[in-house]
PDB file as gemmi writes it, atoms N, CA and C in Angstrom:
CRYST1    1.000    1.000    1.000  90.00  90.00  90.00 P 1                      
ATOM      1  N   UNK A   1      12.598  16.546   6.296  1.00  0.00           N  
ATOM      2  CA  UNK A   1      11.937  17.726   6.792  1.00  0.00           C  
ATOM      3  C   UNK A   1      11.343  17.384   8.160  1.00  0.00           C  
ATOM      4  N   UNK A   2      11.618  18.175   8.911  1.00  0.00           N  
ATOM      5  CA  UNK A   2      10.919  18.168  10.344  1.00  0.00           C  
ATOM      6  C   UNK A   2       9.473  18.718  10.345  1.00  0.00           C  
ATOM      7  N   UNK A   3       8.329  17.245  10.783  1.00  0.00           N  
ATOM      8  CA  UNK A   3       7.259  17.554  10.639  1.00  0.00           C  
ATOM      9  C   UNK A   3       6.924  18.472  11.666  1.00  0.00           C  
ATOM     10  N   UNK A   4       7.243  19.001  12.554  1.00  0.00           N  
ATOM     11  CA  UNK A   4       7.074  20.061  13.378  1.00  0.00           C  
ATOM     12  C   UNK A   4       7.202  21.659  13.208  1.00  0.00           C  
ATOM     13  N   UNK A   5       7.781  21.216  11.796  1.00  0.00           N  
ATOM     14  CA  UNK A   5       8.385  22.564  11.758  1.00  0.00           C  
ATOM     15  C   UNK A   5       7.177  23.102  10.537  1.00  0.00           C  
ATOM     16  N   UNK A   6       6.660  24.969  10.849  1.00  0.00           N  
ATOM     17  CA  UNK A   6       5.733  25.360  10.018  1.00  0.00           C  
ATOM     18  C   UNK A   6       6.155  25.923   9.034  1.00  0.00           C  
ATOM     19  N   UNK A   7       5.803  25.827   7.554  1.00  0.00           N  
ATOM     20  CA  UNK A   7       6.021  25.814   6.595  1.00  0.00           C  
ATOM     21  C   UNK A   7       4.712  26.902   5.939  1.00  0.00           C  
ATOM     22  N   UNK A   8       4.827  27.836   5.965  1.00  0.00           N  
ATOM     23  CA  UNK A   8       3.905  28.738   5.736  1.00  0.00           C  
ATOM     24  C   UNK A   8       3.644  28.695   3.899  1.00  0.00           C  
ATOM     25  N   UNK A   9       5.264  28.498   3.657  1.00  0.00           N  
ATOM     26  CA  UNK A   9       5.090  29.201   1.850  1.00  0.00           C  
ATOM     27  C   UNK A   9       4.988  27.719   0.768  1.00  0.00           C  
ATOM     28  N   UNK A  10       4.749  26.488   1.542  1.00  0.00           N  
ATOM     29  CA  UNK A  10       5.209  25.290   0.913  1.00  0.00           C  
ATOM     30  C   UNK A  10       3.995  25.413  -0.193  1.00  0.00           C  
ATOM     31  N   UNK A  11       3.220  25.273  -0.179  1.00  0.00           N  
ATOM     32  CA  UNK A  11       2.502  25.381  -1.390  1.00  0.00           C  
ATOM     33  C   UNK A  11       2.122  26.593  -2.316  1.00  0.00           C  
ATOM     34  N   UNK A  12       2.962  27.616  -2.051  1.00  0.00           N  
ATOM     35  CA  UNK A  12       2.875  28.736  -2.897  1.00  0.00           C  
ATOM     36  C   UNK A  12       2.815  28.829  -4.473  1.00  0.00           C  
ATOM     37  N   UNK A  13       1.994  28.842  -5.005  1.00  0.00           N  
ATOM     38  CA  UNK A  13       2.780  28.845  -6.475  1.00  0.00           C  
ATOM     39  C   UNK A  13       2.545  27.239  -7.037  1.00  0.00           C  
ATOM     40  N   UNK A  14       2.479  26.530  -6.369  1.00  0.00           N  
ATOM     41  CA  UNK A  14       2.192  24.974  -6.457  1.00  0.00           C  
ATOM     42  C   UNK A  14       1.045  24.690  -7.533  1.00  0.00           C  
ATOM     43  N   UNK A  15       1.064  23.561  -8.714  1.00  0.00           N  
ATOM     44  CA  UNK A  15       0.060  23.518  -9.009  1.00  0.00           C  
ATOM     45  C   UNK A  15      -0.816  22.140  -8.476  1.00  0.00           C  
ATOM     46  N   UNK A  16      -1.364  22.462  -7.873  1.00  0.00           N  
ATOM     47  CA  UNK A  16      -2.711  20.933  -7.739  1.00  0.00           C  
ATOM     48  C   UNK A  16      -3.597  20.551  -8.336  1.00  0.00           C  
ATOM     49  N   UNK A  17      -3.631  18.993  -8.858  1.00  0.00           N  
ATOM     50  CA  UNK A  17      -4.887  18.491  -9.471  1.00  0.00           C  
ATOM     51  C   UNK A  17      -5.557  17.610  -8.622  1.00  0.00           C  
ATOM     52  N   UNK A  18      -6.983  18.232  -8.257  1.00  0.00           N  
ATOM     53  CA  UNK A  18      -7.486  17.203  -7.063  1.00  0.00           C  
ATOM     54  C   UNK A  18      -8.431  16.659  -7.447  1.00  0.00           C  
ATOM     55  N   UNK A  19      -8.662  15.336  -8.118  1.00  0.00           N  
ATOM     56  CA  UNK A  19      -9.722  14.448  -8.828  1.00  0.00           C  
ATOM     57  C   UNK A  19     -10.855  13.995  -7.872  1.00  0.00           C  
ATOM     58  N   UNK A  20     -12.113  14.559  -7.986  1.00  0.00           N  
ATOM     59  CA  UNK A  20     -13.058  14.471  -7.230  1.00  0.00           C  
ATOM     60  C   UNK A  20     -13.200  15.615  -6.026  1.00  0.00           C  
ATOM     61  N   UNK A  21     -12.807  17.004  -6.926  1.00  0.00           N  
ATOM     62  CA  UNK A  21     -12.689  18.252  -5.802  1.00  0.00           C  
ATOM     63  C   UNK A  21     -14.326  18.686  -5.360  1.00  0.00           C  
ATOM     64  N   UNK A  22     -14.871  18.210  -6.148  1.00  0.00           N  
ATOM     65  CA  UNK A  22     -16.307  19.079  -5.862  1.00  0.00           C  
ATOM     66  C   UNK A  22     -17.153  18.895  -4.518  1.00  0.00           C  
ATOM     67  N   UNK A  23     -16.616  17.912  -3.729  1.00  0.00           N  
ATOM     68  CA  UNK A  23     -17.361  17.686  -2.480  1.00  0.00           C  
ATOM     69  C   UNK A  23     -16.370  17.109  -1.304  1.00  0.00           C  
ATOM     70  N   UNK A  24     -16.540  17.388  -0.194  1.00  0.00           N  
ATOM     71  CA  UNK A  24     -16.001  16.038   0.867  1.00  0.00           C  
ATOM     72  C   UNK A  24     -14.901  16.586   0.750  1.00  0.00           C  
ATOM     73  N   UNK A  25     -13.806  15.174   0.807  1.00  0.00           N  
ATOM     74  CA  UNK A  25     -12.422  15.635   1.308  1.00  0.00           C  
ATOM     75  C   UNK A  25     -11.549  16.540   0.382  1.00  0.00           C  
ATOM     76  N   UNK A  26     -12.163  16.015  -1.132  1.00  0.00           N  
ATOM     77  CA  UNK A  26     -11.543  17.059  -1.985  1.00  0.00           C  
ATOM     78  C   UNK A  26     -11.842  18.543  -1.829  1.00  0.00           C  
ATOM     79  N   UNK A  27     -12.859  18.355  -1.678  1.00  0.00           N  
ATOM     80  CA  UNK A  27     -13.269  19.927  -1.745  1.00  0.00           C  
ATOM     81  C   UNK A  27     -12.355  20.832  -0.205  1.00  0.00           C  
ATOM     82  N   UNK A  28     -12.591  20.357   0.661  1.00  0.00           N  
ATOM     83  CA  UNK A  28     -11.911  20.605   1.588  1.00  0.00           C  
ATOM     84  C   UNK A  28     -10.486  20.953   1.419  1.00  0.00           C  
ATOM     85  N   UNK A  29      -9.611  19.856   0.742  1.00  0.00           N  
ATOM     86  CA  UNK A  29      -8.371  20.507   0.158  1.00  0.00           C  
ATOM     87  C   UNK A  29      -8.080  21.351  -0.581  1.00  0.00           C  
ATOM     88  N   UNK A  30      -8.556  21.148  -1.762  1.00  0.00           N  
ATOM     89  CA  UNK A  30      -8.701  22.545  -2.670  1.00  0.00           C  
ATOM     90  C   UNK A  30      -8.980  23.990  -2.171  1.00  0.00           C  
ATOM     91  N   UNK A  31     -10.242  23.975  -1.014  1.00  0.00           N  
ATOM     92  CA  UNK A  31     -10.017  25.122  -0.260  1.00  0.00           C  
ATOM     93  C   UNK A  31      -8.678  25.303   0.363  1.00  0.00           C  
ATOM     94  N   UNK A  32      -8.687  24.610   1.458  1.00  0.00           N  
ATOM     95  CA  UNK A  32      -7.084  24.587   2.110  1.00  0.00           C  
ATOM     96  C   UNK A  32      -5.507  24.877   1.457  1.00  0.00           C  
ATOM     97  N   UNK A  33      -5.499  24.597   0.256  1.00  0.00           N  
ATOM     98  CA  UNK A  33      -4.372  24.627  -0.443  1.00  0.00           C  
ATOM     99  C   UNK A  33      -4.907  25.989  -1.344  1.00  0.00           C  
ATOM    100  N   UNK A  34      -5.711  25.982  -1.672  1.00  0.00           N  
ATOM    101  CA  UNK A  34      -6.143  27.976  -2.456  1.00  0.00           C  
ATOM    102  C   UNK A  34      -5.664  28.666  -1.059  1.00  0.00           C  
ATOM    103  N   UNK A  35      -6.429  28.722   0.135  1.00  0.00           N  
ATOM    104  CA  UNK A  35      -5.293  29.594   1.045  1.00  0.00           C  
ATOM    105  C   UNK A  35      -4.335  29.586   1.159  1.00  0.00           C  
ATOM    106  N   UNK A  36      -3.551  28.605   0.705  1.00  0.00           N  
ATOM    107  CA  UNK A  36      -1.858  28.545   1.067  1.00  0.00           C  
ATOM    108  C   UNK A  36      -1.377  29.376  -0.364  1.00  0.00           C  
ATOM    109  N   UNK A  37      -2.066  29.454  -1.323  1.00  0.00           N  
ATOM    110  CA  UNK A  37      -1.454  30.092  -2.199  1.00  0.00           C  
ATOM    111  C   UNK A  37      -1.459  29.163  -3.403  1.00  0.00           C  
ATOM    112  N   UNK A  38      -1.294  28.028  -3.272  1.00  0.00           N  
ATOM    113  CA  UNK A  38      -1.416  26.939  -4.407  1.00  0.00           C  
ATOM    114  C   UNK A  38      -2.861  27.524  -5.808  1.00  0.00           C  
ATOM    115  N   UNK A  39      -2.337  27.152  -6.975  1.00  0.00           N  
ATOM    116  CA  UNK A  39      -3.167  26.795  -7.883  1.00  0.00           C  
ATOM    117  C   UNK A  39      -3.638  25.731  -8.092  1.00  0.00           C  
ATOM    118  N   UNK A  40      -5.174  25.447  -7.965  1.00  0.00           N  
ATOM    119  CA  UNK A  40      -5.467  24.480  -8.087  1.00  0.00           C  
ATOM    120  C   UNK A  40      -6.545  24.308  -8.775  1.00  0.00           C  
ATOM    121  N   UNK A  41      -6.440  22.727  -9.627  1.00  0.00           N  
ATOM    122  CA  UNK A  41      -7.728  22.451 -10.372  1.00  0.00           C  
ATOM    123  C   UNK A  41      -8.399  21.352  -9.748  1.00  0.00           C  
ATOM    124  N   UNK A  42      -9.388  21.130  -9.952  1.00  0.00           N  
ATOM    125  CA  UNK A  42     -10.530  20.938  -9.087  1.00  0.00           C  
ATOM    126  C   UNK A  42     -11.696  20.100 -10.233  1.00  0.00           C  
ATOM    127  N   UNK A  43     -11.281  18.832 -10.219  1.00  0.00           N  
ATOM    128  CA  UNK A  43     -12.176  18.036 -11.379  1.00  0.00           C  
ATOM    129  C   UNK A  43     -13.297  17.305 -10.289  1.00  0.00           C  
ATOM    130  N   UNK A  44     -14.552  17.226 -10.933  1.00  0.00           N  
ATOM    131  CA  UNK A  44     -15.559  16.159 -10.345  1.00  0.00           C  
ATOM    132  C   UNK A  44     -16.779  16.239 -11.487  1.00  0.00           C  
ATOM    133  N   UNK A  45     -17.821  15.624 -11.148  1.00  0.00           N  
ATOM    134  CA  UNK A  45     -18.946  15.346 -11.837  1.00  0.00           C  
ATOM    135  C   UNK A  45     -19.519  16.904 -12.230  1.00  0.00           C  
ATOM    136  N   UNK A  46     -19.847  17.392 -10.914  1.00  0.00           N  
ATOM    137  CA  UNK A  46     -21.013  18.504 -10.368  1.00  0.00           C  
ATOM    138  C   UNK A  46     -20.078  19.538 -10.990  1.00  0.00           C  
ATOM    139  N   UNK A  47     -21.121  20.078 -11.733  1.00  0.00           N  
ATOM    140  CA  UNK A  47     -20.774  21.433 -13.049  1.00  0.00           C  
ATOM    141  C   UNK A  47     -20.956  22.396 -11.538  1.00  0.00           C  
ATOM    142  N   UNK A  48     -22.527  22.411 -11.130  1.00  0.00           N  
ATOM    143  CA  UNK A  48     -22.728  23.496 -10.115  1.00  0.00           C  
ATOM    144  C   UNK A  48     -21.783  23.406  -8.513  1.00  0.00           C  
ATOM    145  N   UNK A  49     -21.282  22.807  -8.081  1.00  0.00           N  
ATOM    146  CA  UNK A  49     -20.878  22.155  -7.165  1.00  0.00           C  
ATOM    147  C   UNK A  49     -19.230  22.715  -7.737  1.00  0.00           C  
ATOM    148  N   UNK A  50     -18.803  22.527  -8.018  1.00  0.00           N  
ATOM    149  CA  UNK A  50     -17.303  22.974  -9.418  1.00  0.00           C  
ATOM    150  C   UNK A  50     -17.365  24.696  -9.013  1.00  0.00           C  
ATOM    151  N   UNK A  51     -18.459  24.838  -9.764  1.00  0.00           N  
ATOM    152  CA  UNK A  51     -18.481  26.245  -9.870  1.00  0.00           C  
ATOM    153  C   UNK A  51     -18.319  27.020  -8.475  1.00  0.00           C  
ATOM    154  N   UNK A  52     -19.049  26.363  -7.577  1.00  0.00           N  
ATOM    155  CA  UNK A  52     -19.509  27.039  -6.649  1.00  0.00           C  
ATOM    156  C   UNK A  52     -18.116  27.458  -5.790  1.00  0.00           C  
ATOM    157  N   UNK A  53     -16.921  26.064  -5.611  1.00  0.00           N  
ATOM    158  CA  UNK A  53     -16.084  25.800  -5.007  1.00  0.00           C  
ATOM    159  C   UNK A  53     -14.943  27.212  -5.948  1.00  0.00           C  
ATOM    160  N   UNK A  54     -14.544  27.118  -7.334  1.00  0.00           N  
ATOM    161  CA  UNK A  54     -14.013  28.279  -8.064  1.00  0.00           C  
ATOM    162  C   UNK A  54     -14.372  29.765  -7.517  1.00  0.00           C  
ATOM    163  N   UNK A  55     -15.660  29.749  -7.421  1.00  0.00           N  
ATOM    164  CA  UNK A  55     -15.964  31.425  -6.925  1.00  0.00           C  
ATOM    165  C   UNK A  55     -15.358  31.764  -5.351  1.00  0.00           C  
ATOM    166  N   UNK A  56     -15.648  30.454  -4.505  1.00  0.00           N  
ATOM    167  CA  UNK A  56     -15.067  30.535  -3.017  1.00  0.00           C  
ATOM    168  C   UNK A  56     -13.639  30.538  -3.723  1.00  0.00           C  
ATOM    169  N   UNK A  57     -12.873  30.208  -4.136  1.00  0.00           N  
ATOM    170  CA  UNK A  57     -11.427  29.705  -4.316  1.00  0.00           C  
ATOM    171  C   UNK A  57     -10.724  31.075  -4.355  1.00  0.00           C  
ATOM    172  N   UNK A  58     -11.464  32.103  -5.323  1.00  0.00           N  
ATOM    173  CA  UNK A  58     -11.052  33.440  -5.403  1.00  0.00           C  
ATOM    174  C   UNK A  58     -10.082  33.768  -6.362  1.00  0.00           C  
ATOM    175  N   UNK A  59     -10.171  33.264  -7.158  1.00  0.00           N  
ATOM    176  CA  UNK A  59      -9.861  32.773  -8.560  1.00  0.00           C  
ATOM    177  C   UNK A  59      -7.738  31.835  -8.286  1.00  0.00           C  
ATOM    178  N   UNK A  60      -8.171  31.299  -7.418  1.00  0.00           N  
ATOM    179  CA  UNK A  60      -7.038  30.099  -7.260  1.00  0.00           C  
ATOM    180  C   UNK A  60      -7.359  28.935  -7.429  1.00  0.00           C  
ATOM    181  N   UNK A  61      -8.757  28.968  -7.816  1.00  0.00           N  
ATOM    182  CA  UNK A  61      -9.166  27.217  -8.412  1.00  0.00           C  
ATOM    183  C   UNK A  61     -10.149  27.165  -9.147  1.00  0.00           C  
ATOM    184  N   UNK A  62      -9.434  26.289 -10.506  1.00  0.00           N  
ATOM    185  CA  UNK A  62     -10.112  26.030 -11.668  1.00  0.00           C  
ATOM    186  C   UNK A  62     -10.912  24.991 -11.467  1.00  0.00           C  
ATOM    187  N   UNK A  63     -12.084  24.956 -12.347  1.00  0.00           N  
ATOM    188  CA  UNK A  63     -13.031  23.918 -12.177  1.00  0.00           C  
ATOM    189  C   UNK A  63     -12.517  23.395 -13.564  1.00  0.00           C  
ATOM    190  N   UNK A  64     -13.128  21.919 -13.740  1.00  0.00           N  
ATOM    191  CA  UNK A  64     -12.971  21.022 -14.979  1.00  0.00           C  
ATOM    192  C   UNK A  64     -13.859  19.765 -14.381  1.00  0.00           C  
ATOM    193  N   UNK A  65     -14.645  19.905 -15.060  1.00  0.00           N  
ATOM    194  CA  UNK A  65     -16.368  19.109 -15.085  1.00  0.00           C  
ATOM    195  C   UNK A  65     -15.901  17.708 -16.228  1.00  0.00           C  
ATOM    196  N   UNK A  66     -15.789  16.660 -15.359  1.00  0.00           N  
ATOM    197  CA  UNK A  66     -15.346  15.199 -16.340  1.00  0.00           C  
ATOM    198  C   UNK A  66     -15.541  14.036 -15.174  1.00  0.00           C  
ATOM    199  N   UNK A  67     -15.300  13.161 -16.286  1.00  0.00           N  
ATOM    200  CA  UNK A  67     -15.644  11.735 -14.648  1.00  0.00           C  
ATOM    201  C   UNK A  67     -13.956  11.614 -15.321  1.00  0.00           C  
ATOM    202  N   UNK A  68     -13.707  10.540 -14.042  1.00  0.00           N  
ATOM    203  CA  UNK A  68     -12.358  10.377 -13.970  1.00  0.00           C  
ATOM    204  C   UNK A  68     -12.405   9.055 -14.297  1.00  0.00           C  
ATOM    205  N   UNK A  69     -13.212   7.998 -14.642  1.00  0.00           N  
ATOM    206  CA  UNK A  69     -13.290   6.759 -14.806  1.00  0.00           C  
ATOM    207  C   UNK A  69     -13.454   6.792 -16.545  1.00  0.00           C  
ATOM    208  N   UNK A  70     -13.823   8.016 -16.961  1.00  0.00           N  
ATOM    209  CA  UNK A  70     -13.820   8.193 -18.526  1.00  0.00           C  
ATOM    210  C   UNK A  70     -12.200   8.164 -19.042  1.00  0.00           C  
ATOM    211  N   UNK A  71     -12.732   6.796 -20.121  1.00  0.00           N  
ATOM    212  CA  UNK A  71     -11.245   6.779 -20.931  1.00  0.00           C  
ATOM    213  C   UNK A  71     -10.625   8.040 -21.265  1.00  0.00           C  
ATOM    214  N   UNK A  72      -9.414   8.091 -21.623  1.00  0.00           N  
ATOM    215  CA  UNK A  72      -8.691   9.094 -21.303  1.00  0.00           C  
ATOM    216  C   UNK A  72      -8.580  10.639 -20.506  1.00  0.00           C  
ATOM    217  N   UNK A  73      -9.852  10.822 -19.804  1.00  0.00           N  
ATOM    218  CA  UNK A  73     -10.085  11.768 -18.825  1.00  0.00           C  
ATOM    219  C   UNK A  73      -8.903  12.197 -17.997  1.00  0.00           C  
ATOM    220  N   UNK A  74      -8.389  11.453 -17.207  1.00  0.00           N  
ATOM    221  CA  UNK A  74      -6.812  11.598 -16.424  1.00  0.00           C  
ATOM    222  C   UNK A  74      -5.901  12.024 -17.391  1.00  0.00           C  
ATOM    223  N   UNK A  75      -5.526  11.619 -18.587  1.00  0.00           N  
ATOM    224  CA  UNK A  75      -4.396  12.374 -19.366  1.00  0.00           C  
ATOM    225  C   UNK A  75      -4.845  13.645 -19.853  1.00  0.00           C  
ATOM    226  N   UNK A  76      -6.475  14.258 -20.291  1.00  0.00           N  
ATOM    227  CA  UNK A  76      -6.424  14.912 -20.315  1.00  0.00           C  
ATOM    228  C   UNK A  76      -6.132  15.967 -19.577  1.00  0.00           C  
ATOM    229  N   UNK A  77      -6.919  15.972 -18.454  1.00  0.00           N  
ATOM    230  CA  UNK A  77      -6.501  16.976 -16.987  1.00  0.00           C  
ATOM    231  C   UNK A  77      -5.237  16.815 -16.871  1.00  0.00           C  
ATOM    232  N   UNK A  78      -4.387  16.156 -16.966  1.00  0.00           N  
ATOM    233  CA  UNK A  78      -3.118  16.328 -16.430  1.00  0.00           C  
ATOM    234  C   UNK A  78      -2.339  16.906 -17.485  1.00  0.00           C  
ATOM    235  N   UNK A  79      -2.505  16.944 -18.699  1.00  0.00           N  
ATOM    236  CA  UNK A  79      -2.273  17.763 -20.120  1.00  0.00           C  
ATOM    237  C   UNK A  79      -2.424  19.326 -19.237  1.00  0.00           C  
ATOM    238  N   UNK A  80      -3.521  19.618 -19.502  1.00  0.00           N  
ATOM    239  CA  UNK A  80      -4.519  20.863 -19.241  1.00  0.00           C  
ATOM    240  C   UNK A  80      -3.659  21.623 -17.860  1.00  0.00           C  
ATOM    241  N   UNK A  81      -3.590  20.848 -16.952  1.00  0.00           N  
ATOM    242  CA  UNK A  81      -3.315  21.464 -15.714  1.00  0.00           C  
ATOM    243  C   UNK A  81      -1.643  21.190 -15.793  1.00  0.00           C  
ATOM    244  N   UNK A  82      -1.465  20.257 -15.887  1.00  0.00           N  
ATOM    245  CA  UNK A  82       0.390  20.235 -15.779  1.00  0.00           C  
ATOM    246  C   UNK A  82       0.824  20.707 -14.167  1.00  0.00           C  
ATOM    247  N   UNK A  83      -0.259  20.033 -13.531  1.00  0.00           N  
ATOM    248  CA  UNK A  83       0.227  19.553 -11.738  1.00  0.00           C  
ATOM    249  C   UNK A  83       1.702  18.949 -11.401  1.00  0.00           C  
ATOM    250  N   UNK A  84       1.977  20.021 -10.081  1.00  0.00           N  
ATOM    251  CA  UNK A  84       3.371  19.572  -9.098  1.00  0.00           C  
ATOM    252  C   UNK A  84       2.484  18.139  -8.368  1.00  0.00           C  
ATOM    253  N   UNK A  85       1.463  18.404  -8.134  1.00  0.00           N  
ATOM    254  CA  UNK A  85       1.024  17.514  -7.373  1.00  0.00           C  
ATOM    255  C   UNK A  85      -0.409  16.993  -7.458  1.00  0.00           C  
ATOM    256  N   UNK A  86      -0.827  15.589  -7.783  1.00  0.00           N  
ATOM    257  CA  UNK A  86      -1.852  15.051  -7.711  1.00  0.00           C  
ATOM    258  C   UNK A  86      -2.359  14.639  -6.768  1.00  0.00           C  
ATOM    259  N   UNK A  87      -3.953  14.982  -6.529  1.00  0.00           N  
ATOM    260  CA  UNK A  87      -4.786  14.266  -4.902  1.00  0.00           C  
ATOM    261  C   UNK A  87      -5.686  13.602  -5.584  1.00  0.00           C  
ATOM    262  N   UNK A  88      -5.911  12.783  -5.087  1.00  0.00           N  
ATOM    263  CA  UNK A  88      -7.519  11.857  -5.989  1.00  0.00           C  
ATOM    264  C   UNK A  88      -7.555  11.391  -4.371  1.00  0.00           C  
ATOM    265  N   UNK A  89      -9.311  12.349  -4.374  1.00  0.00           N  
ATOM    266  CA  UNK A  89     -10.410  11.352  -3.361  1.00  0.00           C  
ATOM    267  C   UNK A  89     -11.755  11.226  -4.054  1.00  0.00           C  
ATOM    268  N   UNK A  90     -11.821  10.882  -5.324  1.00  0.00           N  
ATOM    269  CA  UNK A  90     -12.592  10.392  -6.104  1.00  0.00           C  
ATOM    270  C   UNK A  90     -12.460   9.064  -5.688  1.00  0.00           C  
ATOM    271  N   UNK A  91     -13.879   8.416  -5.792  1.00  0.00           N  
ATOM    272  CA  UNK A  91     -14.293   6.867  -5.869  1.00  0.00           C  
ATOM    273  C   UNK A  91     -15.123   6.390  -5.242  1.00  0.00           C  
ATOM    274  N   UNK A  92     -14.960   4.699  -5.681  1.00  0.00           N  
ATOM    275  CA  UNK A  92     -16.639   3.969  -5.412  1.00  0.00           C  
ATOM    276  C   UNK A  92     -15.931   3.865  -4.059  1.00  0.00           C  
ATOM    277  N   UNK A  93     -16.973   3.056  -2.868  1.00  0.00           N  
ATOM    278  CA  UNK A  93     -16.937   2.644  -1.945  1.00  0.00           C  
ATOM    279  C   UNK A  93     -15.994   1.334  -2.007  1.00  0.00           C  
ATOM    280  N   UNK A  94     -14.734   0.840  -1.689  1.00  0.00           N  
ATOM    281  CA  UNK A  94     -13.978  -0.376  -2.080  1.00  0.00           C  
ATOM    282  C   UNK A  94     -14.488  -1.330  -1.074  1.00  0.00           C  
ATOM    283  N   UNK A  95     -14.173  -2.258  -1.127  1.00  0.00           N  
ATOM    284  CA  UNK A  95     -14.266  -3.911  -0.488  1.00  0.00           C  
ATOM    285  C   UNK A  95     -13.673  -3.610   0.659  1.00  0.00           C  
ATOM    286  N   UNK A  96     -13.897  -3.898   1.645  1.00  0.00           N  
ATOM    287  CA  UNK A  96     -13.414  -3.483   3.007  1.00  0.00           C  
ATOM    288  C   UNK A  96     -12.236  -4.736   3.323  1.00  0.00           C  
ATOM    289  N   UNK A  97     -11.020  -4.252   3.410  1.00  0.00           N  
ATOM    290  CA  UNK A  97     -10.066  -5.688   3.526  1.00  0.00           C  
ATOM    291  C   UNK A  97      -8.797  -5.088   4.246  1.00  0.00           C  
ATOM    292  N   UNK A  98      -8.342  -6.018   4.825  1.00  0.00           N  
ATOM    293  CA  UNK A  98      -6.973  -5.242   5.498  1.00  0.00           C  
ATOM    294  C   UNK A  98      -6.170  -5.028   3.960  1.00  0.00           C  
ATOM    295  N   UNK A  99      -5.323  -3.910   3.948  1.00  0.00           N  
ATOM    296  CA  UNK A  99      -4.328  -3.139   3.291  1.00  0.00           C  
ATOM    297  C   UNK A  99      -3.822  -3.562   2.695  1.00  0.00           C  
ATOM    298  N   UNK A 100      -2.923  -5.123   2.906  1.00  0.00           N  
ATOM    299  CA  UNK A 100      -1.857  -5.852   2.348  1.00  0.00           C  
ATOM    300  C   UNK A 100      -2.538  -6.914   1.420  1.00  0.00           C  
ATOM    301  N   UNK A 101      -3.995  -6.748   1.496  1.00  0.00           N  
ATOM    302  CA  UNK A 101      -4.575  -7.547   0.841  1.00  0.00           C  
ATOM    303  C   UNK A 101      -4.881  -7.036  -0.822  1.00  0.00           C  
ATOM    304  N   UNK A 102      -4.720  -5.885  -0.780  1.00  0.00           N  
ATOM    305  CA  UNK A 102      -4.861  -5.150  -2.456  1.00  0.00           C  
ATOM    306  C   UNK A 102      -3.550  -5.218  -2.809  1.00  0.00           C  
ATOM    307  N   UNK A 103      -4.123  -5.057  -4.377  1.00  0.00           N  
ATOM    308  CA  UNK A 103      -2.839  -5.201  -5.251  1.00  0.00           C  
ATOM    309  C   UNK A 103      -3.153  -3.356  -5.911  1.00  0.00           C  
ATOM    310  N   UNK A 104      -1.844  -3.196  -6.087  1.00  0.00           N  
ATOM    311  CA  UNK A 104      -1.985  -1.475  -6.725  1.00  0.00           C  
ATOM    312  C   UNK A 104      -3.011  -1.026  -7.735  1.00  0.00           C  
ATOM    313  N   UNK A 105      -3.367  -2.312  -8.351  1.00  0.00           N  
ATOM    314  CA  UNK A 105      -4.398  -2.259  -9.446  1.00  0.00           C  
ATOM    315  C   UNK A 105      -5.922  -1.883  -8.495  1.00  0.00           C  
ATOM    316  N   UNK A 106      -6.157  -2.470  -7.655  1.00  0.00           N  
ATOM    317  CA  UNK A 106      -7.059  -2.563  -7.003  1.00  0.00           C  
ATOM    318  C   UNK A 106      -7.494  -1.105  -5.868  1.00  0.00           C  
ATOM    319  N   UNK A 107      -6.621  -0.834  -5.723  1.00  0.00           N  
ATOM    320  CA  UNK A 107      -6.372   0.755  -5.270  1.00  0.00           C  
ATOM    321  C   UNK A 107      -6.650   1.876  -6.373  1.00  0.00           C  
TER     322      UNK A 107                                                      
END                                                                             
């Protein structure tokens, strides 16, 4: 695909699960992708923060209030939602290291 080229309808209809939607970069996407038309769910801590982002969404994004570090939490949401596409900008602050230095586990 030619990154130049605009793609108005690419996320139409799309479903998204964005782990850690309730603030920051998630939240930002989840907006961004509810305008494109995408369905999206929208997991983080903040019940009120969740909510708040669903009512802006305009009923194109579901909230789901869970930590993502809770055992089986991820299979559930991904049960529940049955996402084309996963975003996770959930997380701690990592070890500051050049790139090639993590292992996938560590990511």
């Amino acid at each position: 695909m030619d990154p130049n080229t605009h793609t108005p309808n690419l996320l139409h209809n799309r479903r998204l699960l964005i782990v850690g939607g309730s603030s920051g970069l998630g939240r930002g996407i989840a907006l961004a992708a509810a305008t494109h038309q995408a369905e999206v769910t929208a997991c983080g801590r903040n019940a009120a923060a969740l909510d708040a982002l669903a009512r802006e969404g305009e009923g194109r994004i579901t909230a789901w209030v869970g930590d993502a570090t809770e055992a089986g939490a991820i299979a559930r949401m991904l049960d529940a939602s049955e996402p084309d596409t996963v975003v996770v900008t959930a997380g701690a602050r990592p070890q500051m290291a050049p790139l090639v230095r993590y292992s996938w586990e560590a990511l």
